[in-house]
PDB file of C-alpha atoms in Angstrom:
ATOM      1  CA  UNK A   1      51.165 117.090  60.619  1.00 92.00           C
ATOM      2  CA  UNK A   2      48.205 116.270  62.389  1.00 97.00           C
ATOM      3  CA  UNK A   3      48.340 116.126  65.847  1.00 98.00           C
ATOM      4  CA  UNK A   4      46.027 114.153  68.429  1.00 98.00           C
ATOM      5  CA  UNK A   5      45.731 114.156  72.196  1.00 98.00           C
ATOM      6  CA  UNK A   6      44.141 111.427  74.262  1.00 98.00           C
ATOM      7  CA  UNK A   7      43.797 112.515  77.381  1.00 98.00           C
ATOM      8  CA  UNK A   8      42.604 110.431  81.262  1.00 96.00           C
ATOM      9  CA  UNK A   9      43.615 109.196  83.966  1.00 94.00           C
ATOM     10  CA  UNK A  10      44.558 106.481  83.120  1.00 97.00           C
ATOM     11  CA  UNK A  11      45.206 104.901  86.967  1.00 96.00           C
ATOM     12  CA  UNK A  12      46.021 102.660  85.563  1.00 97.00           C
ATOM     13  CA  UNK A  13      46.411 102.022  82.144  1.00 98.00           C
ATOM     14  CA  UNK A  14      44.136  99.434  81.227  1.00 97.00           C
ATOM     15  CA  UNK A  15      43.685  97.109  77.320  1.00 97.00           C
ATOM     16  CA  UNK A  16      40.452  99.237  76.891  1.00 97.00           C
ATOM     17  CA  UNK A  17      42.733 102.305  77.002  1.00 98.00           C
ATOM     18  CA  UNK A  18      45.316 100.334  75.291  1.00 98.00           C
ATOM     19  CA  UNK A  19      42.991  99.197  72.286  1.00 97.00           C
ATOM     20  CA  UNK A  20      41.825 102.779  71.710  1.00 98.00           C
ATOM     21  CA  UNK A  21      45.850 103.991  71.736  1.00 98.00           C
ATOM     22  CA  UNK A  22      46.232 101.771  69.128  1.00 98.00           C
ATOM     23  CA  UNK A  23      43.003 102.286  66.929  1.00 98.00           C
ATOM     24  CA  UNK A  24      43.959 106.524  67.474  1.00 98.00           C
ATOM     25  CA  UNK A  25      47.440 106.082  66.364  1.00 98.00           C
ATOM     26  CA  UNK A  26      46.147 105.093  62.981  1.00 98.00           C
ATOM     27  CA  UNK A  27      44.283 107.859  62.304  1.00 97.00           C
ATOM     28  CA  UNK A  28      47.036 110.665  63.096  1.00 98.00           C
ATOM     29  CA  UNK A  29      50.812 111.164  62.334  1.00 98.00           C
ATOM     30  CA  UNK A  30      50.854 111.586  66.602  1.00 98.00           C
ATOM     31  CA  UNK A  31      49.011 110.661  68.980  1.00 98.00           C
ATOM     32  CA  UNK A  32      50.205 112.220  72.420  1.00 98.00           C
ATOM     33  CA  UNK A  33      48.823 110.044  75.241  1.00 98.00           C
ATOM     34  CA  UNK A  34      48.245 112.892  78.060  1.00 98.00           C
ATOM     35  CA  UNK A  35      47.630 111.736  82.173  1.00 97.00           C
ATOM     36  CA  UNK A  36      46.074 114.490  83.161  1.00 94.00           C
ATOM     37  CA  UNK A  37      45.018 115.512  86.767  1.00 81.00           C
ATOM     38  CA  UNK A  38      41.038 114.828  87.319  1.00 65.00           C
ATOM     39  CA  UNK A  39      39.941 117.496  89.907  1.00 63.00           C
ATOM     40  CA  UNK A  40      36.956 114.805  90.488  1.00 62.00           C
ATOM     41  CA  UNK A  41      39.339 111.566  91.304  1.00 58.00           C
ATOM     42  CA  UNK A  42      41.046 112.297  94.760  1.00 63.00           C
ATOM     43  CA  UNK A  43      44.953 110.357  95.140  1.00 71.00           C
ATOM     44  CA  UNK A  44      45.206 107.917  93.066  1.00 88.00           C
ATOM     45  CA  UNK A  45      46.975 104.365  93.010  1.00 93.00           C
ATOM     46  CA  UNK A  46      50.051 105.759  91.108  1.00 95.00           C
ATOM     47  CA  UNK A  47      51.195 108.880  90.727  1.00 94.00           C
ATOM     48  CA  UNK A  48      50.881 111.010  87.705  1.00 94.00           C
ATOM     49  CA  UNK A  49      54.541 110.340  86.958  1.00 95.00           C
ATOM     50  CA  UNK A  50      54.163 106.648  87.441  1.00 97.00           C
ATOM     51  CA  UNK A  51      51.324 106.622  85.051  1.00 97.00           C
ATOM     52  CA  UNK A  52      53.178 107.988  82.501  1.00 98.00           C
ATOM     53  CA  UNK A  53      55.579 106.018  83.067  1.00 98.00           C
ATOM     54  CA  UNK A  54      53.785 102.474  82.698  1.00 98.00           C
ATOM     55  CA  UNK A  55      52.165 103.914  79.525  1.00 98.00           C
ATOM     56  CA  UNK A  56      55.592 104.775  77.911  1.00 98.00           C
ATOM     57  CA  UNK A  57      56.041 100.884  78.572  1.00 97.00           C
ATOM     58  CA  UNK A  58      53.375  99.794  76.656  1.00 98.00           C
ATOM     59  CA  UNK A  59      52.992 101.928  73.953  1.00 98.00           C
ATOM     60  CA  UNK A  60      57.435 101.679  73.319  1.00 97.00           C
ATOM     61  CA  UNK A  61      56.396  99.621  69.787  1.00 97.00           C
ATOM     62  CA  UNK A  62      54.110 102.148  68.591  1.00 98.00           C
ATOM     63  CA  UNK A  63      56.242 104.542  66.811  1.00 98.00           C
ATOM     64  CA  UNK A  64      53.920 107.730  66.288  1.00 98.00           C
ATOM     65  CA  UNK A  65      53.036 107.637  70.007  1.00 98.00           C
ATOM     66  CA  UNK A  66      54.276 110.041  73.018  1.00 98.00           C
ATOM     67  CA  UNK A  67      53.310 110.354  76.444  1.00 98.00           C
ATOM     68  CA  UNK A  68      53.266 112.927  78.672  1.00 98.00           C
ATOM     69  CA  UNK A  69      51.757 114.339  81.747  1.00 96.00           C
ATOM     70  CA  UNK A  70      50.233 117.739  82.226  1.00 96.00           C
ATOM     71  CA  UNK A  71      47.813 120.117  85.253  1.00 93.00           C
ATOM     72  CA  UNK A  72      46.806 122.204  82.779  1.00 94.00           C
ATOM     73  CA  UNK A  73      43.223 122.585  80.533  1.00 96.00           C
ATOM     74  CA  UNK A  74      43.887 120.373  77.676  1.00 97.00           C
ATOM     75  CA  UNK A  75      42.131 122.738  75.668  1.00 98.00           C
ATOM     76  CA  UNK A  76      45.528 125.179  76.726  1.00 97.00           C
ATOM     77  CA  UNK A  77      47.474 121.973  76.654  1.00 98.00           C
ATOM     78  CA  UNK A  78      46.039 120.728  73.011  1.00 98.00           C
ATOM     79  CA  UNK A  79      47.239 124.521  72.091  1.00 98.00           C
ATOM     80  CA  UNK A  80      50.388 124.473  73.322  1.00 97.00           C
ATOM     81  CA  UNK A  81      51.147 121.040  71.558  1.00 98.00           C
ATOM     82  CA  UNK A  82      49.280 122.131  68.325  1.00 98.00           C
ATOM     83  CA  UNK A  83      46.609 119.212  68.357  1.00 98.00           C
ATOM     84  CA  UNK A  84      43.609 119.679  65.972  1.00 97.00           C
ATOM     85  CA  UNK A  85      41.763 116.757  68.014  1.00 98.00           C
ATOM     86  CA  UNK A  86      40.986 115.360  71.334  1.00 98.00           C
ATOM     87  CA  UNK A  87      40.672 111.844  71.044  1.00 98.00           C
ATOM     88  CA  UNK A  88      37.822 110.346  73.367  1.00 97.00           C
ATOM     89  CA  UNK A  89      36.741 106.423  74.358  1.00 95.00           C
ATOM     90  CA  UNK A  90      33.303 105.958  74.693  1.00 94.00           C
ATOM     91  CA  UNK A  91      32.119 102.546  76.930  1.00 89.00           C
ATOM     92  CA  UNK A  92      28.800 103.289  76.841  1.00 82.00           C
ATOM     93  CA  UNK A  93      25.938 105.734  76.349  1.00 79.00           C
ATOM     94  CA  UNK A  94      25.896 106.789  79.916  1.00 78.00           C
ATOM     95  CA  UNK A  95      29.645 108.659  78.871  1.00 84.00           C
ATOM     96  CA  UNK A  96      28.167 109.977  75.998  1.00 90.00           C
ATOM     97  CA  UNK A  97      26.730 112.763  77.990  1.00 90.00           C
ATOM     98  CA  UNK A  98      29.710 113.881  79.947  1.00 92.00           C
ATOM     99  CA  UNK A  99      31.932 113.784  77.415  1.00 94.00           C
ATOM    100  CA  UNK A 100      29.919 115.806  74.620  1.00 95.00           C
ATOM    101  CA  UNK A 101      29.702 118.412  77.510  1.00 95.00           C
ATOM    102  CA  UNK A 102      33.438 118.267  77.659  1.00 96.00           C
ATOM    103  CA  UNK A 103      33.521 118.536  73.499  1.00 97.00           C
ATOM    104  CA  UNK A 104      31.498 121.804  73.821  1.00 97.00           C
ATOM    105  CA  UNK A 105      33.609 123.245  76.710  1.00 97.00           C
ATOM    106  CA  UNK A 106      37.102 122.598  74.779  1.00 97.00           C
ATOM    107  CA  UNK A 107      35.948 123.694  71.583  1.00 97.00           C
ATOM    108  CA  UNK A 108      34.760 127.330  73.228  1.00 97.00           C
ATOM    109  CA  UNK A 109      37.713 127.409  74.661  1.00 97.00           C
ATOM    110  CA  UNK A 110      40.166 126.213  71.551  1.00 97.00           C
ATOM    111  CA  UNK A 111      37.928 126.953  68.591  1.00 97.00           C
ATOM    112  CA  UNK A 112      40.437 124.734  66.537  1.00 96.00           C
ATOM    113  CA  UNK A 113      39.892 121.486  68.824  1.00 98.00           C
ATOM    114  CA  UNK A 114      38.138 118.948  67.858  1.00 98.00           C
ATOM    115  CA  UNK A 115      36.838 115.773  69.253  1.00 98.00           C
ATOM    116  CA  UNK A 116      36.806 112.140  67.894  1.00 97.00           C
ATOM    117  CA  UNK A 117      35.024 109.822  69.945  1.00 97.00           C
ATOM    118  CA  UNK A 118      36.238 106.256  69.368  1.00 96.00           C
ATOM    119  CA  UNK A 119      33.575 103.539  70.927  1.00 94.00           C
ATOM    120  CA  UNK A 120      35.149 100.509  72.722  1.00 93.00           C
ATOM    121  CA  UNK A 121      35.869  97.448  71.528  1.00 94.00           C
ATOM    122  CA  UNK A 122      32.832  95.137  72.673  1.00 93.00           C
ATOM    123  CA  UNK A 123      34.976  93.177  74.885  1.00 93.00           C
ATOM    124  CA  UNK A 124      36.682  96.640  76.818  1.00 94.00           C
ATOM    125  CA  UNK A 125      33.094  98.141  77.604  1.00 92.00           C
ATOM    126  CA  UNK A 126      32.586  96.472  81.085  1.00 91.00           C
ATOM    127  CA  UNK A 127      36.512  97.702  81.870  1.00 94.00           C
ATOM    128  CA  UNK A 128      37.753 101.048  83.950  1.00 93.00           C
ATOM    129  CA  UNK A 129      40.929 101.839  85.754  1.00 94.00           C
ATOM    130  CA  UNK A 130      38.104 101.756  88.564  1.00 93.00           C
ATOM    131  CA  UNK A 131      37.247  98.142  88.241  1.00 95.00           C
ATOM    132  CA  UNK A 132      40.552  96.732  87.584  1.00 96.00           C
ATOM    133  CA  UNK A 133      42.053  98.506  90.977  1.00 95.00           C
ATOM    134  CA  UNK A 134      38.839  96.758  93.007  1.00 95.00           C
ATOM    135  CA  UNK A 135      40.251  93.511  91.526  1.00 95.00           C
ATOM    136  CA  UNK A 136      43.883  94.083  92.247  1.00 95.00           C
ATOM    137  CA  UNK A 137      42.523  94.520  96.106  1.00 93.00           C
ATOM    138  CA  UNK A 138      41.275  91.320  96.082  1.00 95.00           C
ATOM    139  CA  UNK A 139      44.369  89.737  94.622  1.00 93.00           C
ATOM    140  CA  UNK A 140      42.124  89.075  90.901  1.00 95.00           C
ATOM    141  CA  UNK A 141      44.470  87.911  88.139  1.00 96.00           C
ATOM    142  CA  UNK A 142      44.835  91.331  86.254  1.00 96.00           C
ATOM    143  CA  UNK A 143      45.845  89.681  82.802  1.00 95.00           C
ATOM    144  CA  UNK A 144      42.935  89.974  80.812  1.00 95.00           C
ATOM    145  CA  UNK A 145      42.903  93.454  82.302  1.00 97.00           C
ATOM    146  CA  UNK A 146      45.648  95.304  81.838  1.00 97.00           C
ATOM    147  CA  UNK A 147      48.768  95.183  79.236  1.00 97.00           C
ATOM    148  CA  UNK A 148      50.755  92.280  80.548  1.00 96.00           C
ATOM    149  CA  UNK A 149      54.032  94.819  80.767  1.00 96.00           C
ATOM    150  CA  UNK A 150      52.106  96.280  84.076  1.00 97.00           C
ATOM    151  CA  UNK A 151      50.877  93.484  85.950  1.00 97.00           C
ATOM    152  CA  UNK A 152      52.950  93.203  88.237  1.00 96.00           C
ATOM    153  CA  UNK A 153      53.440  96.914  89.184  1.00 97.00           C
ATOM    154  CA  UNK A 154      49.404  96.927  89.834  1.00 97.00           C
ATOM    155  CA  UNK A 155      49.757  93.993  91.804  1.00 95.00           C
ATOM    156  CA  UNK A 156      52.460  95.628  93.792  1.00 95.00           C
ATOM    157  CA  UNK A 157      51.316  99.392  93.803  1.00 95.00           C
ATOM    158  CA  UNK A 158      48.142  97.820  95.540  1.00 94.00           C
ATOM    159  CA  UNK A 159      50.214  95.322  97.822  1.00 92.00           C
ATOM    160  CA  UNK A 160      51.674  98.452  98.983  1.00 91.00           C
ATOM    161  CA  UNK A 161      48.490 100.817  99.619  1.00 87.00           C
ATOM    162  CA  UNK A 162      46.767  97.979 101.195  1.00 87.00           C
ATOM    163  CA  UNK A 163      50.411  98.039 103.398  1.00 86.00           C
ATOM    164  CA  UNK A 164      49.811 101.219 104.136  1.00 79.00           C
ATOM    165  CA  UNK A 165      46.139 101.401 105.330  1.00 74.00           C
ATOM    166  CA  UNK A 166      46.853  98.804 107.105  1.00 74.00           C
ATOM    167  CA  UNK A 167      49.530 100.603 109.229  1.00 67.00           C
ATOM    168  CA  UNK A 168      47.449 103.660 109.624  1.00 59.00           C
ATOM    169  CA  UNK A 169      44.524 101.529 111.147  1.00 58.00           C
ATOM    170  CA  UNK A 170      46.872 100.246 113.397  1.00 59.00           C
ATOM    171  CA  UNK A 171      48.015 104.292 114.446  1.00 63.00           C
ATOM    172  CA  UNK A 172      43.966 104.988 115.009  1.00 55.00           C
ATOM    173  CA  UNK A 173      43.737 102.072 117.351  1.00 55.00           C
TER     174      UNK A 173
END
């Protein structure tokens, strides 16, 4: 059975992700969607178990795909699980770079792992969890954005941080 891991963030989920879950799932009997803890990314809008959670959502029709959460390497992880590859979305050339890096890393540390890097749909390049959380703060209509399952948990996840700093400003005052 071949195994595949795509592993991010995914904070949240967004169609880019979404269109390269799909395109992935295709080309392995699984496909385990990983959210994985980015040492870079401080906090987060949702939790890792909330992430997971929303993904399970929209991925529920696609039959060869799980999702799970983990803190470890994925190169440890994509042992543990028996993956052969690390699935990888590419936006544009500037995450070429980075990622490759990554390749190299994983496969010196799981000499079985490889990495397939899938490039985004034309119309997902311009999209990241980052950009679609700056347009939740300003109340943006997420639907071209994010799987329409979600909406309204991004809307309200960032209703409620906004809540929150809000409050806390209010402490410091």
């Amino acid at each position: 059975m071949k195994i595949a891991i795509y592993p991010g963030s995914f904070d949240p989920v967004t169609l880019g992700h979404l269109n390269i879950i799909k395109r992935a799932a295709l080309c392995f009997d699984k496909l385990i969607v990983c959210v994985l803890i980015n040492s870079d990314k401080h906090g987060g809008l949702f939790t890792p178990e909330e992430r997971a959670d929303l993904i399970r959502r929209v991925v529920a029709k696609l039959p060869n795909v799980e999702v799970d959460s983990s803190d470890t390497l994925i190169a440890e992880y994509a042992r543990q699980k028996r993956a052969c590859t690390l699935v990888k979305g590419l936006r544009a050339v500037s995450d070429f770079e980075q990622e490759v890096q990554m390749a190299v890393i994983n496969r010196k540390l799981n000499p079985r792992l490889e990495t397939m890097f899938l490039a985004s749909s034309d119309k997902y390049t311009y999209l990241s969890s980052t950009v679609v959380k700056e347009m939740a703060r300003y109340g943006a209509d997420l639907g071209e954005f994010v799987p329409r399952e979600i909406v309204d948990d991004v809307d309200r996840k960032m209703r409620q941080a906004q809540e929150k700093e809000n409050d806390l400003s209010l402490i410091h005052i």
